[in-house]
PDB file of N, CA, C and O in Angstrom:
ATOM      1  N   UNK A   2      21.547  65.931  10.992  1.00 73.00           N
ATOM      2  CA  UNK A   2      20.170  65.579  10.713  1.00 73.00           C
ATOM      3  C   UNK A   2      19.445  66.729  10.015  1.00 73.00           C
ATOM      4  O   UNK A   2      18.704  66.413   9.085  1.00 73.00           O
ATOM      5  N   UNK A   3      19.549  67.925  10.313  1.00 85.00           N
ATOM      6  CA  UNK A   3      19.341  68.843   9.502  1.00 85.00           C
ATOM      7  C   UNK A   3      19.737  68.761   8.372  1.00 85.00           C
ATOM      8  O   UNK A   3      18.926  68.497   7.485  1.00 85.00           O
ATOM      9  N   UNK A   4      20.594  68.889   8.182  1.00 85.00           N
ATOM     10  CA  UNK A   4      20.890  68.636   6.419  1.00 85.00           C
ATOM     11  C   UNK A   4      20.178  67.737   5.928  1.00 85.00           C
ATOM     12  O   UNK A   4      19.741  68.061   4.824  1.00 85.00           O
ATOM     13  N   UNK A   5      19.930  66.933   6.207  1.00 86.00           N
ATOM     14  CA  UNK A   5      19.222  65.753   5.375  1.00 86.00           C
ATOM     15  C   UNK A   5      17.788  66.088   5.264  1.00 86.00           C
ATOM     16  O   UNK A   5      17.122  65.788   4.274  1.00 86.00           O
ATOM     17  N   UNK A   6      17.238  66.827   6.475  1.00 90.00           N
ATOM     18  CA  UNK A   6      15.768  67.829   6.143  1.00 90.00           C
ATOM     19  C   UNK A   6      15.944  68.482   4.836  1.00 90.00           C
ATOM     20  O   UNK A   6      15.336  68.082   3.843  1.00 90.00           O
ATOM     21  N   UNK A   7      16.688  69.389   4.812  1.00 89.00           N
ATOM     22  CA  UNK A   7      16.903  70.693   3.832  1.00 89.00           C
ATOM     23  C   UNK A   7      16.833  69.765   2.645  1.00 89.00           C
ATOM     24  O   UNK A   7      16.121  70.094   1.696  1.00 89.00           O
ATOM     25  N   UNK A   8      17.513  68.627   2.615  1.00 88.00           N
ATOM     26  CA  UNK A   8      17.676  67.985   0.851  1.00 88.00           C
ATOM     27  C   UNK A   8      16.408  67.327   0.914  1.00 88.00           C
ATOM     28  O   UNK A   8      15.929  67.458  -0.213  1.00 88.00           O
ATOM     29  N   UNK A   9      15.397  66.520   1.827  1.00 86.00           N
ATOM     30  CA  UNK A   9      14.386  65.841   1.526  1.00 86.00           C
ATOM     31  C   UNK A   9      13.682  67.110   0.917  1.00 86.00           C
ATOM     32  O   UNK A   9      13.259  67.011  -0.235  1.00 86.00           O
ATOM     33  N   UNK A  10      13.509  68.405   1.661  1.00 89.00           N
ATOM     34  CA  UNK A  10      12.312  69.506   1.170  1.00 89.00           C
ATOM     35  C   UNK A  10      13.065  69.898  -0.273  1.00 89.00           C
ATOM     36  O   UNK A  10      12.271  69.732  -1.199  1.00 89.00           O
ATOM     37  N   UNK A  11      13.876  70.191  -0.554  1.00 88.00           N
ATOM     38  CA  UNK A  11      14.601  70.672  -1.862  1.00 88.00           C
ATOM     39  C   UNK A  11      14.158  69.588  -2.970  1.00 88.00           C
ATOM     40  O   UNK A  11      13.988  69.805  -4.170  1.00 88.00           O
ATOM     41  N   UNK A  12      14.008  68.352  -2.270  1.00 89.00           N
ATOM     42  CA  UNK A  12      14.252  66.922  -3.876  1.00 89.00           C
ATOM     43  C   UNK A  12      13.035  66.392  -3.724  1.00 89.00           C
ATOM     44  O   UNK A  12      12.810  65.396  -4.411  1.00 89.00           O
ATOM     45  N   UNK A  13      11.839  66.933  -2.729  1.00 89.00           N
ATOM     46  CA  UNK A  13      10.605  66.330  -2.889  1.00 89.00           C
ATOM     47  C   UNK A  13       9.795  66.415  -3.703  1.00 89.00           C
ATOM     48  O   UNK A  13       9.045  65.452  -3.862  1.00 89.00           O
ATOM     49  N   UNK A  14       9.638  67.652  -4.560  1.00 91.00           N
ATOM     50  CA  UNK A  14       8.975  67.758  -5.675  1.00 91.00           C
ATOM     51  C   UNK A  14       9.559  66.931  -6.945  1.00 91.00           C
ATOM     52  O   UNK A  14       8.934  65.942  -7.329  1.00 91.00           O
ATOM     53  N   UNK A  15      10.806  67.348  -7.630  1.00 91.00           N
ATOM     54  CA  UNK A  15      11.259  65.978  -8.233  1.00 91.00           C
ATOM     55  C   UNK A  15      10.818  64.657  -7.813  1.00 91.00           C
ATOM     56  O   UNK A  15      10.101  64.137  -8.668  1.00 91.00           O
ATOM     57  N   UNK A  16      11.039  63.828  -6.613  1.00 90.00           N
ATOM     58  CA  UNK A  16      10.829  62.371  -6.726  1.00 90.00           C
ATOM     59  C   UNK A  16       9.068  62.331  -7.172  1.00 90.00           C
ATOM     60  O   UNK A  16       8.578  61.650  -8.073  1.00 90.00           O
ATOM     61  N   UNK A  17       8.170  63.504  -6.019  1.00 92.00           N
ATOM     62  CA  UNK A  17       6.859  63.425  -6.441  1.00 92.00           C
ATOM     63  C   UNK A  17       6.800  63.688  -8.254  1.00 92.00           C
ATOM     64  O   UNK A  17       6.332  62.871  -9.047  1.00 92.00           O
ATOM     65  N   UNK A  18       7.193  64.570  -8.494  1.00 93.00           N
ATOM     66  CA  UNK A  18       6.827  64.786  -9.842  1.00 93.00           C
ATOM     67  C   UNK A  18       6.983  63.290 -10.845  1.00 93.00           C
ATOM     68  O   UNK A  18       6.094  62.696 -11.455  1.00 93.00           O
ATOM     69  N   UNK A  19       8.182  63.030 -10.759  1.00 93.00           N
ATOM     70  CA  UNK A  19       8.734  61.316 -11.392  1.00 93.00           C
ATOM     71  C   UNK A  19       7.866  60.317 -11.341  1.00 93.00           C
ATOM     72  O   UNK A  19       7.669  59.540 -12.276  1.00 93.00           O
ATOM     73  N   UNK A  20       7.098  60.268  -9.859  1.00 92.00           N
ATOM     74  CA  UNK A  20       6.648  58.961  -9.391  1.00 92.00           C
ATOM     75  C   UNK A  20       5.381  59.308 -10.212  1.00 92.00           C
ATOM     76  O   UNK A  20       5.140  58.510 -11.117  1.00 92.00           O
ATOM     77  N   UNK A  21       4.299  60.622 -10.030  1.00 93.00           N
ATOM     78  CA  UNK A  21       3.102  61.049 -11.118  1.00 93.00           C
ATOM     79  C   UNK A  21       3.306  60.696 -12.565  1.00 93.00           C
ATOM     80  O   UNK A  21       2.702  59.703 -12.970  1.00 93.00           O
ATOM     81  N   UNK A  22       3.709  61.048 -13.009  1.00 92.00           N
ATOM     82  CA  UNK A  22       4.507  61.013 -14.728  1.00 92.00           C
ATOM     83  C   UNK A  22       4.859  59.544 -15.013  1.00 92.00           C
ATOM     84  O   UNK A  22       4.489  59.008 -16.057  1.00 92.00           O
ATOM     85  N   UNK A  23       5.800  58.696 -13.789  1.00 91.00           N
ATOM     86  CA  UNK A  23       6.248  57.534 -14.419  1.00 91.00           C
ATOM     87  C   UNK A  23       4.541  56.337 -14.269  1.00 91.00           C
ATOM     88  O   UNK A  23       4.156  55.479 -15.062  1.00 91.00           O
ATOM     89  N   UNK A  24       3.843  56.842 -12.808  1.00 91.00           N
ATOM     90  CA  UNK A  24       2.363  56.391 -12.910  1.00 91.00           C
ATOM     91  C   UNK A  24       2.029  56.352 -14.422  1.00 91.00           C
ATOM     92  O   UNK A  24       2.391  55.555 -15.287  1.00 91.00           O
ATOM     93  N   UNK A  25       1.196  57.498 -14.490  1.00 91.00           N
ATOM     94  CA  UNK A  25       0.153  57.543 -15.640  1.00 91.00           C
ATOM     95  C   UNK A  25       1.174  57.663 -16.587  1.00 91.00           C
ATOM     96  O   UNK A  25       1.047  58.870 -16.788  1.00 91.00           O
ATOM     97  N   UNK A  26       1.987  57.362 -17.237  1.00 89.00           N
ATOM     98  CA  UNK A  26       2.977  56.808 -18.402  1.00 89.00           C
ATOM     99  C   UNK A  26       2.644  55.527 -18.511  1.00 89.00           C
ATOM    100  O   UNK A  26       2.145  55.234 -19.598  1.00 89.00           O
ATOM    101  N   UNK A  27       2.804  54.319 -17.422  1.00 86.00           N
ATOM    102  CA  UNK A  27       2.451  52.856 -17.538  1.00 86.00           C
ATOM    103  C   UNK A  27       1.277  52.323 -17.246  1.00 86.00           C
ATOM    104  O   UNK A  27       0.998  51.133 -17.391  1.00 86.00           O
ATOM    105  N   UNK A  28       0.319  53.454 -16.690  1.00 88.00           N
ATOM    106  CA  UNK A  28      -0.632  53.213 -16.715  1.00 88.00           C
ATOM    107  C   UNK A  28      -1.735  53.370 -18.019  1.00 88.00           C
ATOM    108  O   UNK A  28      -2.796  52.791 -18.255  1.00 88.00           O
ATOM    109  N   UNK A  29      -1.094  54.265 -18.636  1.00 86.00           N
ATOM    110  CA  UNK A  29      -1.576  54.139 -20.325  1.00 86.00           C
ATOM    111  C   UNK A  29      -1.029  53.190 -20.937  1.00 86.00           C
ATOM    112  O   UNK A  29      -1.840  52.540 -21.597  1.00 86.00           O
ATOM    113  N   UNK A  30       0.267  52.752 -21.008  1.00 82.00           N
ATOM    114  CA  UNK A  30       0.864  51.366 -21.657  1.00 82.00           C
ATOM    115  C   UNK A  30      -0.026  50.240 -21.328  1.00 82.00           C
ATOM    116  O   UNK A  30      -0.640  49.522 -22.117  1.00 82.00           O
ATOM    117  N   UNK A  31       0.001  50.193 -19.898  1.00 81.00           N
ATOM    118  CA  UNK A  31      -1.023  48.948 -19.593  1.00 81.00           C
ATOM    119  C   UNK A  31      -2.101  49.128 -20.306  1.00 81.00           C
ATOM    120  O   UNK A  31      -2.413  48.164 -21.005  1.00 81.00           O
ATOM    121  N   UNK A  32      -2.798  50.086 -20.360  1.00 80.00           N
ATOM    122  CA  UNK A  32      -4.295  49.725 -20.717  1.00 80.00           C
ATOM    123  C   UNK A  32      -4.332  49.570 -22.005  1.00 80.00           C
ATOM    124  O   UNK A  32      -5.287  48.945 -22.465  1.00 80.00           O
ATOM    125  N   UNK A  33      -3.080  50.215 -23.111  1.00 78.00           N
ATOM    126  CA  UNK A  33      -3.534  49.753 -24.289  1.00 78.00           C
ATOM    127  C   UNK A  33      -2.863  48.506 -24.702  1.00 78.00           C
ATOM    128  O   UNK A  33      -3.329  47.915 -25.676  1.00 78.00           O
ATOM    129  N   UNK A  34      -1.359  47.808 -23.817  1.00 80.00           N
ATOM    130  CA  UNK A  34      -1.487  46.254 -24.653  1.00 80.00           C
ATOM    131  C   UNK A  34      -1.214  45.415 -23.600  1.00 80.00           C
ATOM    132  O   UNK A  34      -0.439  44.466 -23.713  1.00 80.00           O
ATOM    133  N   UNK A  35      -2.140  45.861 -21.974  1.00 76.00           N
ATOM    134  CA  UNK A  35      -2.143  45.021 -21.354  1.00 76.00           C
ATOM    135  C   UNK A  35      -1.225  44.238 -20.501  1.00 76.00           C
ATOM    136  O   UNK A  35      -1.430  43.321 -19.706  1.00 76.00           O
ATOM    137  N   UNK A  36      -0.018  44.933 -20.936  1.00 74.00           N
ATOM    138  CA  UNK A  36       1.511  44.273 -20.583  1.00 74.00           C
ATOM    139  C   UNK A  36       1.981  44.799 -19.146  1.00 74.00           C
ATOM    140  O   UNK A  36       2.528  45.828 -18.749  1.00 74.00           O
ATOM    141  N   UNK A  37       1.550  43.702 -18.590  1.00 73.00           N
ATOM    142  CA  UNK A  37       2.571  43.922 -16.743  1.00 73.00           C
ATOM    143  C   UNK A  37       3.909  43.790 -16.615  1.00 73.00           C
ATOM    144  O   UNK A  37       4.518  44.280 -15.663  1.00 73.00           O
ATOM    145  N   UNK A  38       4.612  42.954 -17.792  1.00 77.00           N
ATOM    146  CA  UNK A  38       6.229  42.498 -17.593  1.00 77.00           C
ATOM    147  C   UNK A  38       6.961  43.857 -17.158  1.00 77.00           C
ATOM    148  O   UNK A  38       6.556  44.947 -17.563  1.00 77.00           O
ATOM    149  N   UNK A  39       7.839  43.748 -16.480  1.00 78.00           N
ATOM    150  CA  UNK A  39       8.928  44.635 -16.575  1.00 78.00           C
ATOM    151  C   UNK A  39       8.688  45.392 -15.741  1.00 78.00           C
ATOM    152  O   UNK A  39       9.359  46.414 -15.595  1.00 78.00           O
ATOM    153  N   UNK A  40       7.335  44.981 -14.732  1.00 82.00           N
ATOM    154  CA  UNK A  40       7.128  45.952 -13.360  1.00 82.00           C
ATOM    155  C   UNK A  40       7.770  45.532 -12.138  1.00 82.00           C
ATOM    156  O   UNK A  40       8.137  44.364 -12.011  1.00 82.00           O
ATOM    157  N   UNK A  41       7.934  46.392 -11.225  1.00 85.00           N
ATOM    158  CA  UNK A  41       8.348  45.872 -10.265  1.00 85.00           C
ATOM    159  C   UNK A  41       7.329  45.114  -9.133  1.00 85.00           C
ATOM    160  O   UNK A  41       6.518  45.964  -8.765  1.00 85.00           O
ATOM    161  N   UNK A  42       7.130  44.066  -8.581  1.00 82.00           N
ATOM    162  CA  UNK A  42       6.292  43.416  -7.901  1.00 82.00           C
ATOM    163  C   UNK A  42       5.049  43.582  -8.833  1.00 82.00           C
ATOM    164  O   UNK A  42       4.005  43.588  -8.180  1.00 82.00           O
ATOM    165  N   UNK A  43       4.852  43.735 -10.359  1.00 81.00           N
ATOM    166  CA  UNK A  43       3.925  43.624 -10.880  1.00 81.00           C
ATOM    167  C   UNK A  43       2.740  44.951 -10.618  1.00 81.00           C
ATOM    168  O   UNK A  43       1.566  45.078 -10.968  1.00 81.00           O
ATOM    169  N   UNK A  44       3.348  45.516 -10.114  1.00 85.00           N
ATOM    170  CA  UNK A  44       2.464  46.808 -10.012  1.00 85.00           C
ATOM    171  C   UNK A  44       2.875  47.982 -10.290  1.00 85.00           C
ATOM    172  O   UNK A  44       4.002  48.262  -9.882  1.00 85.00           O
ATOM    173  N   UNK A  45       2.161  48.960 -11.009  1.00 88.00           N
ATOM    174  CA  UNK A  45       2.649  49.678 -11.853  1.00 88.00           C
ATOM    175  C   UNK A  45       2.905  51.233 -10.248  1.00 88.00           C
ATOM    176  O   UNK A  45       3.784  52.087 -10.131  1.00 88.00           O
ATOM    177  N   UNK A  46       1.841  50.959  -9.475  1.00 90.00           N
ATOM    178  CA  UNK A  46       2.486  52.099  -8.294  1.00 90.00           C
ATOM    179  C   UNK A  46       3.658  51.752  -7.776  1.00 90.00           C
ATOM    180  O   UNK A  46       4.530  52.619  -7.742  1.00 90.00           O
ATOM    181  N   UNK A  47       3.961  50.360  -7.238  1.00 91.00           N
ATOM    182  CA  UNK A  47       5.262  50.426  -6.694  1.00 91.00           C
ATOM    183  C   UNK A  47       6.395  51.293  -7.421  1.00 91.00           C
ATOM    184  O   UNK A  47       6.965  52.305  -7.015  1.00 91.00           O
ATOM    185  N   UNK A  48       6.606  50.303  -9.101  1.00 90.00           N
ATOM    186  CA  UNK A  48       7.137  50.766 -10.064  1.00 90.00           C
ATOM    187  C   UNK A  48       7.268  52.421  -9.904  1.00 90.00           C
ATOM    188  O   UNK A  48       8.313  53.032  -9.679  1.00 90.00           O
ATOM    189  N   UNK A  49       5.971  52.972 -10.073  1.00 92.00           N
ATOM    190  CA  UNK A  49       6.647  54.665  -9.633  1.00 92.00           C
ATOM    191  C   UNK A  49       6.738  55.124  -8.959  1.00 92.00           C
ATOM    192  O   UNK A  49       6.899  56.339  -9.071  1.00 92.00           O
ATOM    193  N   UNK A  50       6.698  54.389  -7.496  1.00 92.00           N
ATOM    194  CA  UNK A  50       7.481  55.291  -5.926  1.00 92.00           C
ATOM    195  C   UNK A  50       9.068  54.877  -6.398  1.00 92.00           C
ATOM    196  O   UNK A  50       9.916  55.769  -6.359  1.00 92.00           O
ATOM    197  N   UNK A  51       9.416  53.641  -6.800  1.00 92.00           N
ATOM    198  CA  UNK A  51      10.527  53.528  -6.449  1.00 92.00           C
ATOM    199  C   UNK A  51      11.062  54.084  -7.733  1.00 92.00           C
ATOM    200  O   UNK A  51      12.284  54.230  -7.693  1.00 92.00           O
ATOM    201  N   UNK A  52      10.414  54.487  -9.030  1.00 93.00           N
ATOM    202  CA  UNK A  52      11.488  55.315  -9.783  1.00 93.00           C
ATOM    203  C   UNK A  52      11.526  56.991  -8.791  1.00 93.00           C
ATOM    204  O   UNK A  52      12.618  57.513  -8.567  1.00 93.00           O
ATOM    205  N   UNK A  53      10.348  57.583  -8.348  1.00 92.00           N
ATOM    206  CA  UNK A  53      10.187  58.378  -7.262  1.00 92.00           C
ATOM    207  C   UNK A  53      11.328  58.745  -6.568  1.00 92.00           C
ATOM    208  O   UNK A  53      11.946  59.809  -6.539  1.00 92.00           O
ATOM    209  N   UNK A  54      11.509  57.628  -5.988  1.00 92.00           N
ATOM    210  CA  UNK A  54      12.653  57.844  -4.946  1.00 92.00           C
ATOM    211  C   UNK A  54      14.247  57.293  -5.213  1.00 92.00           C
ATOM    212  O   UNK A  54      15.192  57.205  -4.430  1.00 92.00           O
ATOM    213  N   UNK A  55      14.170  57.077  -6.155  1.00 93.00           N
ATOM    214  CA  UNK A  55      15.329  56.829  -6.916  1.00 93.00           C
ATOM    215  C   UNK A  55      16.048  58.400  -7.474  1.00 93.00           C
ATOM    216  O   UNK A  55      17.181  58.883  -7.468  1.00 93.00           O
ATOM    217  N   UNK A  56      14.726  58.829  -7.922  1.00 93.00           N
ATOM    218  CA  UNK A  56      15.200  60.619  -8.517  1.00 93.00           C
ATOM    219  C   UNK A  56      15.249  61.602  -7.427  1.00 93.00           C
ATOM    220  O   UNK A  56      15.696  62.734  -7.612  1.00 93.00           O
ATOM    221  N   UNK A  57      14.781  61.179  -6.247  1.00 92.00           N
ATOM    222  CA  UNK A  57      14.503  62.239  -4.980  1.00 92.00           C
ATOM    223  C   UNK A  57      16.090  62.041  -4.227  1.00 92.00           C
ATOM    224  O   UNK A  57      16.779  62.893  -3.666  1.00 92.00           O
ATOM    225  N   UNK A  58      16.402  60.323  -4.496  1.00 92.00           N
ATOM    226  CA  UNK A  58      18.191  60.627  -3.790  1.00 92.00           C
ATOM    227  C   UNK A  58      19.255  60.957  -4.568  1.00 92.00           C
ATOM    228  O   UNK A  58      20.334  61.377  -4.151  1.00 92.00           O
ATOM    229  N   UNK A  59      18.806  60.679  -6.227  1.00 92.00           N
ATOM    230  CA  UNK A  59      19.956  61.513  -7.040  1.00 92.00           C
ATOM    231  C   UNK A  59      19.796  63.047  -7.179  1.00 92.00           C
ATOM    232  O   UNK A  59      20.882  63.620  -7.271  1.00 92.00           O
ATOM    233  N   UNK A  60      18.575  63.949  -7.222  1.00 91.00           N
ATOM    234  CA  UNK A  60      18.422  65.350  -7.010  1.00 91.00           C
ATOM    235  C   UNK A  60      19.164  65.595  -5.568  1.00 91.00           C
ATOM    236  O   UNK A  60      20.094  66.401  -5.587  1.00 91.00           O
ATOM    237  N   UNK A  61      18.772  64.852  -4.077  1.00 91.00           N
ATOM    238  CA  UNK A  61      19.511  65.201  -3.009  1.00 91.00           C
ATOM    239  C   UNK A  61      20.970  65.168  -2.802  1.00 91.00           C
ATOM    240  O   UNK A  61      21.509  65.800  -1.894  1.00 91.00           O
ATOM    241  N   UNK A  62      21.691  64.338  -3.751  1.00 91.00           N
ATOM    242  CA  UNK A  62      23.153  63.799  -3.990  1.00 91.00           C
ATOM    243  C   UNK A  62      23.432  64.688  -4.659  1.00 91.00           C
ATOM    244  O   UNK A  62      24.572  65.038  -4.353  1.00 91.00           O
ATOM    245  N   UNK A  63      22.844  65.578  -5.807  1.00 91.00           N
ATOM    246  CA  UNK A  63      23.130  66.500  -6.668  1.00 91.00           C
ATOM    247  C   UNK A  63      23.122  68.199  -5.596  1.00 91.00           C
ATOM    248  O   UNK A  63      24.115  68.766  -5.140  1.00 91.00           O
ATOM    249  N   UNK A  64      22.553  68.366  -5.546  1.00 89.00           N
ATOM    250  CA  UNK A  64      22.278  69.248  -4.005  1.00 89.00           C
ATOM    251  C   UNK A  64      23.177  69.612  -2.965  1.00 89.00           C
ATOM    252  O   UNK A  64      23.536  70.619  -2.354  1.00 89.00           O
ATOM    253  N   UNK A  65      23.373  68.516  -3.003  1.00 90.00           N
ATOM    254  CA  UNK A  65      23.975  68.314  -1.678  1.00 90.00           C
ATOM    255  C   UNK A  65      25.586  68.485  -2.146  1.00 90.00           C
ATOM    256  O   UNK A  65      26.465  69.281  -1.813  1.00 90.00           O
ATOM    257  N   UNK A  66      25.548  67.467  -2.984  1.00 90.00           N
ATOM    258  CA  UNK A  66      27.621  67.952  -3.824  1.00 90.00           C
ATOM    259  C   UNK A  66      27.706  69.512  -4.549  1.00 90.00           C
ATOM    260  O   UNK A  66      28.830  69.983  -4.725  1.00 90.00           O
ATOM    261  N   UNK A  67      26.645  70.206  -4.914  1.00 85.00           N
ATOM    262  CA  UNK A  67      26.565  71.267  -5.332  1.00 85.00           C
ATOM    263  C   UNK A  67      26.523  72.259  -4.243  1.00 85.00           C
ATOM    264  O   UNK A  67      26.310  73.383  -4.698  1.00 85.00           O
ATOM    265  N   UNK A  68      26.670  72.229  -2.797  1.00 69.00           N
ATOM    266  CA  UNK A  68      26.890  73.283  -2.106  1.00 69.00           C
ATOM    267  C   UNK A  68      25.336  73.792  -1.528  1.00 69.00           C
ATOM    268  O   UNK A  68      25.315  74.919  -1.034  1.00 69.00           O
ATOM    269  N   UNK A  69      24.348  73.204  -1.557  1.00 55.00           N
ATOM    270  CA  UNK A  69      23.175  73.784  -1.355  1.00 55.00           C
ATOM    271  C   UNK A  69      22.624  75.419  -1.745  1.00 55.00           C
ATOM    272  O   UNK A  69      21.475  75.765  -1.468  1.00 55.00           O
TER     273      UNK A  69
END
């Protein structure tokens, strides 16, 4: 269970950083042509927790096979 601490604190800034960036990225798309397709549940926050945490378990997988 420890280990899995050490990789959440190591890969938390990545997923946070991703989920900010992939936000206000579609949140400027939206506003200039309006387009929701291609979100997940239609909302552009879900959309960037789960790219978020998509990059927070490949940085921890990376981490973690790299020896910490």
């Amino acid at each position: 269970m420890e280990t899995l601490q050490i990789l959440i604190q190591k890969s938390v800034g990545v997923g946070a950083g991703i989920s900010i960036g992939t936000a206000i990225g579609l949140l400027i798309r939206r506003h200039k042509s309006g387009n929701t397709n291609n979100l997940i549940g239609g909302s552009i926050f879900v959309t960037a927790a789960v790219f978020g945490m998509v990059a927070m378990a490949v940085m921890m997988l990376i981490t973690y096979l790299g020896g910490m």
